[in-house]
Amino acid sequence: MSFTHKHILGIEQLAKQDIQLILDTADAFKEINSRDIKKVPTLRGKTIINAFFEASTRTRLSFEIAGKRLSADTVNISASTSSVVKGETLEDTAKNIEAMAPDIIVIRHGHSGAPHYLAERVGCSVVNAGDGAHEHPSQALLDLLTMREHKGSIEGLEVAIIGDITHSRVARSDIYALTKMGARVRVCGPGTMLPIGIERLGNVEVFTDMREAIKDADVVMMLRIQMERQSNIMIPSLREYARFYGLNPTNLQGAKADAIVMHPGPMNRGVEISSVVADGPQNVILDQVENGVAVRMALLYLVSGVESMQTK
Amino acid sequence: MATAQTAILDDAGINRAMTRIAHEILEYNKGSDKLVLIGIRSGGDHLARLLQERISEIEGVKVPLGSVDITMYRDDLAARGNLPIGKTDIPFPLDGKHVVLVDDVLYTGRTIRSAMDALMDFGRPSTIQLAVLIDRGHRELPIRSDYVGRNVPTARDEDVAVVFDEHKKPLEVRLVKP
């Protein structure tokens, strides 16, 4: 089984075997991150542009480190310091980037579909690092790798995802990935944050009562209340939200005793997750960050293989 | 098209060769002090485990055993697309060690070059020695083996295959003609 995707635009386009291969490759790359010399020559001579048109610390750093550990040259551009502020269109920016012959463009954009738009217009590989409220594939893959490490297998897991499902690209990618791998997903949030028809995505159950959603779950994944995407107008107040949909030691007891707690970051401590839980023994939040580098190394390696075969 | 296969070494022959190599390694290194075995995946790692057993039978010492996957270090990756990446497992420091790199078949020498690059990323061994079951010639790099099970003259279009059973024990070496 070989990988055939030149672009990683979303989990929706990936098959179960693709996800399996990405996780296995990430698993093999993980060992490099614990070496004294954290560098292998695999992508030597490749140029990777990280084009981040939206704020990010973790994901951008993670993609940059992943590229550097594989010996690729990584270059970052961010919207605030680029020609975007002078009014250049995405297409023109992309064409100009392409003229400098990169091999992979990693893009984060506030508009859903921006990576797809780009992929149709440039010759190199495009990796989606988060587009609007649509998908965030590398986050879902690192979530799966973390679950697989802690639970042995994804199949049969009960995963509760709690928060603003409507505006969450993480939730959308996670739902695609988890249901493809045979896990059962429960989504939970106030009615205003639950998209209509979400249960049609597959093995997805919808809850508005957090205690029911958490009951006997193997994984509890909390989503960030996204002020920049107007999450706050969907709820009466942050305090009320924290009371009904915040994870604390008391409601976490409803989950399985060995349940793990995940959060894609950055956390709003005291809102969707209490500090006691965020720093507690069940949290695997920093494992997620660690696995992020390995998963992104795997994605860059796999797409670059397809890219170099096609241009030959 | 039918391919002709000839067995060139059976399991008894492989076992005798591995026993001899174990003795040679111990003789050359004057014992097993600071000795480590690293097998190249896949094939070499199984043979390295066999050598570890033999050395333990002879010397009573279990020398550290590791394995290395060279895919990340290949010089033809761009032309080969995405090959599956295997796991490298070297759970001990290599600084100051006498490393015996183990592979099943020595051919162009490019795999060995990649494996040596990988080892250097883990530390600075005192020496790197090379043990192979079959040396089939046709080197493309200035690399030679220190311990050889058998030299087998081959043509470039032939293939040498080491067959392992389900317990990863070597069964037979075959020469495959096109």
Short mmCIF file of C-alpha atoms in Angstrom, two decimals, chain A residues 2-3 25 27-29 31-32 35 37 39-42 301-302 305-306 308-309 312, chain B residues 71-73 77-89 118 120-123:
data_model
loop_
_atom_site.label_atom_id
_atom_site.label_comp_id
_atom_site.label_asym_id
_atom_site.label_seq_id
_atom_site.Cartn_x
_atom_site.Cartn_y
_atom_site.Cartn_z
CA SER A 2 1.61 3.22 -1.06
CA PHE A 3 0.65 6.79 -0.38
CA THR A 25 5.47 6.62 9.69
CA ASP A 27 5.80 6.43 15.00
CA ALA A 28 9.08 5.61 13.24
CA PHE A 29 10.07 9.30 13.02
CA GLU A 31 12.60 8.20 17.69
CA ILE A 32 14.58 11.03 16.00
CA ARG A 35 18.25 11.63 19.82
CA ILE A 37 21.44 14.87 17.06
CA LYS A 39 18.32 15.60 12.32
CA VAL A 40 18.16 13.16 9.43
CA PRO A 41 19.01 13.95 5.78
CA THR A 42 15.70 12.66 4.37
CA TYR A 301 7.89 13.01 4.04
CA LEU A 302 4.91 11.29 2.44
CA GLY A 305 7.65 11.40 -2.00
CA VAL A 306 4.52 11.68 -4.13
CA SER A 308 9.00 14.01 -6.53
CA MET A 309 7.60 10.92 -8.28
CA LYS A 312 9.99 13.13 -12.71
CA THR B 71 15.31 4.56 4.56
CA MET B 72 15.74 8.08 5.94
CA TYR B 73 19.38 8.07 4.80
CA LEU B 77 14.84 8.70 -2.01
CA ALA B 78 13.81 11.36 -4.51
CA ALA B 79 13.73 8.73 -7.25
CA ARG B 80 11.96 6.11 -5.14
CA GLY B 81 9.00 8.13 -3.86
CA ASN B 82 7.83 7.39 -0.36
CA LEU B 83 9.23 4.14 0.88
CA PRO B 84 7.86 2.96 4.22
CA ILE B 85 9.98 4.15 7.13
CA GLY B 86 10.93 1.42 9.59
CA LYS B 87 11.96 1.81 13.18
CA THR B 88 15.50 2.40 14.31
CA ASP B 89 16.18 1.02 17.75
CA ALA B 118 22.80 6.82 10.60
CA MET B 120 27.25 8.65 13.20
CA ASP B 121 24.07 10.51 14.16
CA PHE B 122 23.92 8.40 17.32
CA GLY B 123 27.46 9.00 18.49
#
